[in-house]
């Protein structure tokens, strides 16, 4: 049930390494059997495979519920989510290969880093330092790790030296433990003891620049058969439906502003609040925030506003505490670096706290009227996979975006998000899609109504006996028919 066992439930090497790291992060002050059970529950909660993308797509509550038996589970939920975000942004969804880079992740200390390299990357003969050797002195020597994760080597002047030293490793508020770390054998003779020096380690460079957002596939995805028929059928259905996104979507936030600069900022704020939140809740939160900061959503107003004022206004949206921090930090960045306006490129927008590619593309479309890419959310990702437009099915919204951009006509890029979001809110629901009312179920959607199962529920109906007197009889007569719809984007769709 140790850390190595966590990767046995994965088939992709990248996911095996991530599962090992997650298991080690959960193991602090927790018994192995509890950690093993938590890893298993977390894998189920994120869809059957512990990948960086799956963890990012799962809300904090689901992660917390899965790991609630381990020690410090609330803190570890935050660590796991932040670590997954760092791995996706800076390490291509994989775990780093050096101690320093691993220790830069939230909740990861030297012990976890060393074991992760042993188990995840099969790096042998590693002992506290990835490529260099610690030099013991009569005084305490320190590595160049940041202060909260510094390794302290204790070595007294009169102690006999051998080939190992005990390291007192202090994790960020989690635990203290002792490791054995190999050091150089002492030199013989009467040579003078040299003072400790800091050695620059090879291969431990930290990313200095954010990776640019990928704009196109090297090889375009083939154009799906009959896609235009399906697209036009959806447009026809949507023309008769008013969905929440039509009246309370993120593009509506700018309508309450008169200054173009504030209109663009209001659009960005609405998008930042919308993550894992219903349109009606986001719309109400934007209105309350506007009132709370004086009647207009401007960068300067948000910079001056207290965190508590912002939190009170947006407390109904998901992750409101984190979004309060993101909004304050983003407003300060816009004030300092962009003349209090919204940037005009995807990469600059994605450099803001709490802003990802989906928000960036939608913001450029609505705020600047720039058509540079498709904003793909869970609805667009789910529906296009159900329609069979991706071969093989895409695993995350970014893969979906790149596929769609490679073949969908450019003039349709700005409208497809709202079109499919509204369709997903009203007909192609995540659970229990309304295939009975959908025009695509006549050969245009391969996922439509693949089969039905009938379950019998125990209901109660009282039937009077034919004779005048006698007992009443209870019989089960209620049945329920459930439509089973296959979702190609779901890892459980073939189960």
Coordinates of N, CA and C in Angstrom, one line a residue, residues 16 124 405:
X16 N 1.1 7.5 -14.1 CA 1.8 6.7 -13.1 C 2.6 7.6 -12.2
X124 N 18.1 6.3 -9.5 CA 18.8 5.6 -8.4 C 19.9 6.5 -7.9
X405 N -10.5 24.2 -34.1 CA -9.9 25.3 -34.9 C -9.2 24.8 -36.2

